[in-house]
Coordinates of C-alpha atoms in Angstrom, one line a residue:
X1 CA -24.5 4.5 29.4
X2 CA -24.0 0.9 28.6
X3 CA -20.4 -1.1 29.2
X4 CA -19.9 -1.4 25.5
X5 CA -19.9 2.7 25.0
X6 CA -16.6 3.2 27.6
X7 CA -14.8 0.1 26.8
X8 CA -15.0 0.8 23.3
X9 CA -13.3 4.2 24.8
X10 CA -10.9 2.8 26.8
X11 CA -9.6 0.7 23.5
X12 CA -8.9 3.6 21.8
X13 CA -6.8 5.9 24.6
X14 CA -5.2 3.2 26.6
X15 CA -4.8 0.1 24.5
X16 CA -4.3 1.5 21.0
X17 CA -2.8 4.8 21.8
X18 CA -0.8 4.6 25.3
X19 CA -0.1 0.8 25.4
X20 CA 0.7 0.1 22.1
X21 CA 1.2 3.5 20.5
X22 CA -0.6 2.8 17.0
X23 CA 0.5 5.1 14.3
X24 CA -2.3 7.8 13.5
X25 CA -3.4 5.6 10.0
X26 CA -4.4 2.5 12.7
X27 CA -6.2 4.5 14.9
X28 CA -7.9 5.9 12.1
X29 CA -8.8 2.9 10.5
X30 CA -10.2 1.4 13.9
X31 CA -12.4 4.7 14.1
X32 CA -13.8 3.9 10.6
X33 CA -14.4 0.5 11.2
X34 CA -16.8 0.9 14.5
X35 CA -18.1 4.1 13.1
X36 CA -19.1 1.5 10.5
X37 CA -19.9 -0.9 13.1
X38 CA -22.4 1.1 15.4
X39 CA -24.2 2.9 12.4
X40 CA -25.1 -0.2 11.4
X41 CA -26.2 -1.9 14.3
X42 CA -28.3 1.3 15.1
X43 CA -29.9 0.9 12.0
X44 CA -30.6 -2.5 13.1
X45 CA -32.0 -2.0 16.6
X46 CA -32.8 1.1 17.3
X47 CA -30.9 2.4 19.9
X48 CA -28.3 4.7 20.1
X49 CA -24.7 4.0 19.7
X50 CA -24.0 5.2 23.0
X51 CA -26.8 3.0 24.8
X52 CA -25.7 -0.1 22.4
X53 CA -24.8 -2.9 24.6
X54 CA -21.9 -6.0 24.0
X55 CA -25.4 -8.2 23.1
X56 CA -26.1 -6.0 20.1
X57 CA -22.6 -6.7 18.6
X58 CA -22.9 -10.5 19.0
X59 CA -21.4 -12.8 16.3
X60 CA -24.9 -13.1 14.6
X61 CA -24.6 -8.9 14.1
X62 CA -20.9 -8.5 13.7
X63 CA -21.5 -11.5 10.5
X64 CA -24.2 -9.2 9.0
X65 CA -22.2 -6.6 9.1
X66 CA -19.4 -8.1 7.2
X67 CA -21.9 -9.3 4.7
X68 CA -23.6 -5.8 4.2
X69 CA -19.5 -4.4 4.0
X70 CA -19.3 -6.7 1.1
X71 CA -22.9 -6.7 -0.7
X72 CA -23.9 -3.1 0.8
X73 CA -21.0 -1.2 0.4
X74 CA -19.0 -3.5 -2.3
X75 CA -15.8 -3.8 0.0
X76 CA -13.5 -6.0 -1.0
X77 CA -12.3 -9.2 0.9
X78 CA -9.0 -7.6 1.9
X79 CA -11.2 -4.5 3.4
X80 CA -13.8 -7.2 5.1
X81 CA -10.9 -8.5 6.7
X82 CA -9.1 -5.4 7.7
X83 CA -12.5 -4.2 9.6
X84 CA -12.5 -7.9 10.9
X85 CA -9.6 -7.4 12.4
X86 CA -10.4 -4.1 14.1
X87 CA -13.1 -5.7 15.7
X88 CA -11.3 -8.6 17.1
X89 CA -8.7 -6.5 18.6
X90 CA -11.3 -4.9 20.3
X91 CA -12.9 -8.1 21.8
X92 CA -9.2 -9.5 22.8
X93 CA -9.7 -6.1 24.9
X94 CA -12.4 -6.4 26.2
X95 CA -12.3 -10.0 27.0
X96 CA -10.2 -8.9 30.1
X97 CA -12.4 -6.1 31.5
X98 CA -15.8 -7.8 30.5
X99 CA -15.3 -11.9 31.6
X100 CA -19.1 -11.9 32.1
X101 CA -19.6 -11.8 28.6
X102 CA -17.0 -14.2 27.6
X103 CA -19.2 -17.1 25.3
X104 CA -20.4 -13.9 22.9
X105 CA -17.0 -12.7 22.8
X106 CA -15.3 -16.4 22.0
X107 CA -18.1 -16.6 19.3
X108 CA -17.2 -12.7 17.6
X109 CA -13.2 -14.0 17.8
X110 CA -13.9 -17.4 16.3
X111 CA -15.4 -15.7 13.0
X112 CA -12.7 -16.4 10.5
X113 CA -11.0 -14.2 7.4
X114 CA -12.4 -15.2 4.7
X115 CA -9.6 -16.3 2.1
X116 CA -9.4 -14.6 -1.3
X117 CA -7.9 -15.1 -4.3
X118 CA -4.4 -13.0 -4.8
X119 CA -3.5 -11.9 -8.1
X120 CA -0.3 -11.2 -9.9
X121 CA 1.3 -7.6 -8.8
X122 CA 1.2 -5.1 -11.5
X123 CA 4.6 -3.4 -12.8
X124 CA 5.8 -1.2 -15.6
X125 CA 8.5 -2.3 -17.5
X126 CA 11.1 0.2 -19.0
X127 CA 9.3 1.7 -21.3
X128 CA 6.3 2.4 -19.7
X129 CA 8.0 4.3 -17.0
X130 CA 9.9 6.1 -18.7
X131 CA 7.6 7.6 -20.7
X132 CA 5.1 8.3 -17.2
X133 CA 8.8 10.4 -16.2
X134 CA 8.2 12.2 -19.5
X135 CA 4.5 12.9 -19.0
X136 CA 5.0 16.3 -16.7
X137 CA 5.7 19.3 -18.3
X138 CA 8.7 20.4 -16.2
X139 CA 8.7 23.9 -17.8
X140 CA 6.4 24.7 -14.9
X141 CA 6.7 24.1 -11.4
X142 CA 3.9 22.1 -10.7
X143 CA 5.6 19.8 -13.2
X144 CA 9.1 20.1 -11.3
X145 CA 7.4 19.0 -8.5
X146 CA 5.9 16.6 -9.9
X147 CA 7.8 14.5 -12.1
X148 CA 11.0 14.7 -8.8
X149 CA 7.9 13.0 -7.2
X150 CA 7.7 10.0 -9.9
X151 CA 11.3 9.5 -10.3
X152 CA 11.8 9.4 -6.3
X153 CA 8.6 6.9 -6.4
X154 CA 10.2 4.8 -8.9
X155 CA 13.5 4.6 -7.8
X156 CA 13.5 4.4 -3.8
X157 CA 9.4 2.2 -4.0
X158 CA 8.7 4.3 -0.8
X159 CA 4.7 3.8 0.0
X160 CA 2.3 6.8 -0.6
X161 CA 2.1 7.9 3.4
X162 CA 6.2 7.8 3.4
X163 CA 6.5 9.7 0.1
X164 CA 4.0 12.5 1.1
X165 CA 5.8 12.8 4.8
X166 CA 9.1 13.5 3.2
X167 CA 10.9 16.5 5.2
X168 CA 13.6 18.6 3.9
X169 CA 15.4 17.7 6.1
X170 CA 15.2 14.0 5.3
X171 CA 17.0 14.6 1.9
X172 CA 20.7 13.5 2.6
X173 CA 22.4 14.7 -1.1
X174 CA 26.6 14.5 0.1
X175 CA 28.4 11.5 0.1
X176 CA 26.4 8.7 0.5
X177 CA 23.4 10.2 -0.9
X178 CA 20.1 8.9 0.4
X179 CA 16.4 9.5 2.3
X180 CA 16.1 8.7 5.3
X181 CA 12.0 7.6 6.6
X182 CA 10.3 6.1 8.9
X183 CA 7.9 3.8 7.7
X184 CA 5.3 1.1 8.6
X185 CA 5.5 -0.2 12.4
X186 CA 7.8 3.2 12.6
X187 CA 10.7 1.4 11.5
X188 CA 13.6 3.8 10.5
X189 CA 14.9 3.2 6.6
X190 CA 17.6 5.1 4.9
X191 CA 17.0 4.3 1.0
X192 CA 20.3 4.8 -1.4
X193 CA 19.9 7.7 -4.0
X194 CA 20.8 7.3 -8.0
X195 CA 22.6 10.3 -9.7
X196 CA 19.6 10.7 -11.7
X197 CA 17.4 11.1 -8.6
X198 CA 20.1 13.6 -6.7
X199 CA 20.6 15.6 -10.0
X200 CA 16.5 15.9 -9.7
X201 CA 16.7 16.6 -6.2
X202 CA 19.3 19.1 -6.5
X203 CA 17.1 20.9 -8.6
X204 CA 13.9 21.0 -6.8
X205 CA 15.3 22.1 -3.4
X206 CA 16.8 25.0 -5.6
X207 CA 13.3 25.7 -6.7
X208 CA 11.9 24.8 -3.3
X209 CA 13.3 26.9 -1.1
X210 CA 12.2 25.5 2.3
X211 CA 13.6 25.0 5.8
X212 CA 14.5 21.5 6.7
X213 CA 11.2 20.7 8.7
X214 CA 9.0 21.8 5.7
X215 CA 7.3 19.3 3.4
X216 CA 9.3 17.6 0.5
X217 CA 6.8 17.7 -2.0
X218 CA 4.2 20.1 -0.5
X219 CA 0.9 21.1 -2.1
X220 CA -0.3 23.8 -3.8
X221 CA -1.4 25.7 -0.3
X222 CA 1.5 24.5 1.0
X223 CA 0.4 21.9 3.4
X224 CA 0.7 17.5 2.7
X225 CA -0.2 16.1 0.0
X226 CA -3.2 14.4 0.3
X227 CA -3.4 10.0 -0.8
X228 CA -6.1 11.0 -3.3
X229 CA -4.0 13.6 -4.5
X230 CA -1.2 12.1 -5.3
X231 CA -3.4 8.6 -6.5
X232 CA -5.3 11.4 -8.9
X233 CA -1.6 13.4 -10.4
X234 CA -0.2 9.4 -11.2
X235 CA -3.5 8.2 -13.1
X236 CA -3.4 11.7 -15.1
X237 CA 0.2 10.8 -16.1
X238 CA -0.6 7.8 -16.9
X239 CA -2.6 8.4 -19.3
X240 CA -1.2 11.2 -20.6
X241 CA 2.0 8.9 -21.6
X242 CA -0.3 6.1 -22.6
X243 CA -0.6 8.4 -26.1
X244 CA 3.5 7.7 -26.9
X245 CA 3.0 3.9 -25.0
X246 CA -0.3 2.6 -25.9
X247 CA 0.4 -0.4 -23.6
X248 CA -0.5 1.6 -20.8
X249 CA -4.3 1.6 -21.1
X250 CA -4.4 -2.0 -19.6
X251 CA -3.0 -1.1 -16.7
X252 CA -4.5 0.6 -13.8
X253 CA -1.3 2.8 -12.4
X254 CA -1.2 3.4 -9.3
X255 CA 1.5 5.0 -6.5
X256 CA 1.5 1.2 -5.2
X257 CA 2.1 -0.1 -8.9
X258 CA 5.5 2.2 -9.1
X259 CA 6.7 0.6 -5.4
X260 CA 6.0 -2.7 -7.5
X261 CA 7.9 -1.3 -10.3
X262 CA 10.8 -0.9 -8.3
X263 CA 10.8 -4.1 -6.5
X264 CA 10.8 -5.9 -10.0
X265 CA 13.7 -3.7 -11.1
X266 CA 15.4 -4.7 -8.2
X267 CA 14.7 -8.5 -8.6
X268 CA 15.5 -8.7 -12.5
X269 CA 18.3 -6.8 -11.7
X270 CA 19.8 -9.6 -9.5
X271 CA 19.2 -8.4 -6.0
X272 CA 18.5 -11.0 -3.4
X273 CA 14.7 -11.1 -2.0
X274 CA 16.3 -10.7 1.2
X275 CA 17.4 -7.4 0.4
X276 CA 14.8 -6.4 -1.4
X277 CA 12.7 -6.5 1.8
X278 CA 15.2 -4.5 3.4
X279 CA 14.6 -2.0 0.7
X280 CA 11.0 -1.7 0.7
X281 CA 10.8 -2.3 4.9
X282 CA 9.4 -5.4 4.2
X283 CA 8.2 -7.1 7.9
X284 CA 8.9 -10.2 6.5
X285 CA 10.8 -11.9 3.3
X286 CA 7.8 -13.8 3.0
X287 CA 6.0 -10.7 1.5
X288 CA 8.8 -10.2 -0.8
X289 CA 7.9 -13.4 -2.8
X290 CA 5.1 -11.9 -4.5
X291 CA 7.5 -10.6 -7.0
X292 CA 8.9 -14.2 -7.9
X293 CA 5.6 -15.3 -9.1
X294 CA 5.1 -12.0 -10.9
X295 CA 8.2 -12.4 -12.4
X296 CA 8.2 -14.3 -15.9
X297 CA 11.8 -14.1 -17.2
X298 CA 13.1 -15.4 -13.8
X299 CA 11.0 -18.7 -14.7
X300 CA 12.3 -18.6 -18.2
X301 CA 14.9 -18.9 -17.1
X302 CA 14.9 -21.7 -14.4
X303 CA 13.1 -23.5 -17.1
X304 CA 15.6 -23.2 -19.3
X305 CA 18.1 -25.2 -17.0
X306 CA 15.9 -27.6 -16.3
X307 CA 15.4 -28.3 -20.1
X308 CA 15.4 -32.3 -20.8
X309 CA 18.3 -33.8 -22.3
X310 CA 18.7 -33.6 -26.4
X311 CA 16.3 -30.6 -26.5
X312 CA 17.0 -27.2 -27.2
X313 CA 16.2 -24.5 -24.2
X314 CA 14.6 -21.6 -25.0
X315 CA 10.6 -21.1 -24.8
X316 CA 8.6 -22.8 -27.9
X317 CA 7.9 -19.9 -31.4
X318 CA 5.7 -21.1 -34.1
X319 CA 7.7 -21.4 -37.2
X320 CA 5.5 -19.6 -39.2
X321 CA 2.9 -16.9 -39.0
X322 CA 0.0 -19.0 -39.6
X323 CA 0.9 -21.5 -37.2
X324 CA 1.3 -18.7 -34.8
X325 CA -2.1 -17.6 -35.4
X326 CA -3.6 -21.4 -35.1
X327 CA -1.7 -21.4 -31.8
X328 CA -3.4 -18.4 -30.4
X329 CA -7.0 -19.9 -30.7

């Protein structure tokens, strides 16, 4: 067995799991990315993952990997640079237990992210989510569950994984209602509940009938939710309301696009960006400002006071319909 095969063991048990206790989703995206990794370099050489040796991962492989992620597989940018990142992690490790091969591991770390362009975030305004919270038929209980599920999602803007590992017991529904998660980089969070969302919640632990460690929302067999799951139930509803709110069929909806949702509803609402991060357990406020750019009215506005003199504010309207028309050629 090479060095490369228990090193690349060693990452996983005592760096990422004992030293720095990663959160099952890291570890699992690190497995993905070298199972990635090694299959491809096999492919390349020949020889078996576990005989593979640091100079079959050099820079010249790990950048021909990234290129067949992207042209192979049609990864985006954002997943070539997530798997980039797995990989330099690794060679930061190994970079103490291996000094002998220290100029092919400065080459791997100096490969750079590649930059990418970052588009406006996607929201629903009123009444497109209103009329997704109308799209389950609540006269079953699949529905129940369900549409509890998109009202939570719209008003705490909890991610997928901390939606889905909702306990019972996490449901606080006395005074000072609120749920209570712990989310990315295990941070603890405590999220405020509307009455709309306790009279829902009331409801479904009626229906529920669970003990305080079982699952929220659980699945039809009664285990968690599944990401692909859920993904699939919010596209179906989606569409479904699309037929009452036609303006829905331009937008890909996602679980992400309802955490979006809420952040705007927050900001337009007047809520600070600071808090805002709070809210969605934000790392940092610098995150948050995606919502600024994404939000139009908040510009209208600043434009408005920034108006030059002897002009009226407001944003310009063709006087007529034909004009309008002329205007939009």
């Amino acid at each position: 067995m090479s060095a490369l095969a228990p090193t690349l063991q060693a990452f996983f048990t005592d760096r990422l799991e004992l030293q720095r206790q990663a959160s099952p989703h890291t570890i699992a995206a690190y497995r993905d990315t070298f199972r990635l990794l090694l299959a491809f370099s096999h492919e390349r050489s020949g020889k078996a993952p576990c005989s593979l040796d640091f100079a079959d991962l050099d820079a010249t492989v790990i950048g021909d990997f990234l290129t067949h992620l992207e042209t192979g597989r049609g990864n985006s940018v954002r997943t070539r640079n997530a798997r980039l990142a797995a990989i330099h992690s690794f060679f930061h490790f190994a970079a103490f237990a291996h000094p002998e091969h220290a100029a092919l591991i400065q080459r791997v770390l100096a490969i750079p992210h590649k930059r990418f362009e970052r588009a406006l975030v996607t929201f629903l305004d009123r009444p497109q989510f209103e009329a997704l919270l109308t799209a389950p038929d609540r006269s079953t209980p699949l529905g129940r569950r369900d549409h509890t599920l998109l009202l939570l999602a719209l008003q705490t803007g909890l991610r997928l994984s901390e939606l889905t590992g909702l306990r019972i017991q996490d449901v606080h529904l006395g005074r000072g209602p609120h749920l209570r998660c712990f989310g990315k980089g295990r941070k603890e969070r405590i999220t405020p509940l509307t009455r709309q969302s306790v009279a829902a919640l009331q409801n479904w632990l009626r229906e529920r009938h669970g003990q305080p460690d079982d699952l929220l929302f659980p699945s039809r067999l009664g285990g968690r939710l599944s990401a692909d799951a859920v993904q699939r139930l919010v596209r179906n509803y989606a569409q479904a309301a699309s037929r009452c709110q036609p303006s829905l069929d331009a937008k890909t909806v996602s679980p992400h696009v309802l955490r979006h949702t809420n952040a705007m509803q927050l900001l337009t609402s007047g809520v600070d960006t600071s808090v805002i991060a709070l809210w969605l357990g934000h790392e940092s406020v610098r995150t948050t400002q995606i919502y600024l750019h994404a939000d139009l009215s908040l510009k209208e506005r600043a434009l408005a006071l920034t108006a030059p003199p002897l002009t009226k504010p407001g944003r310009y309207r063709p006087p007529d319909t034909l004009l309008a028309f002329l205007a939009s050629l």
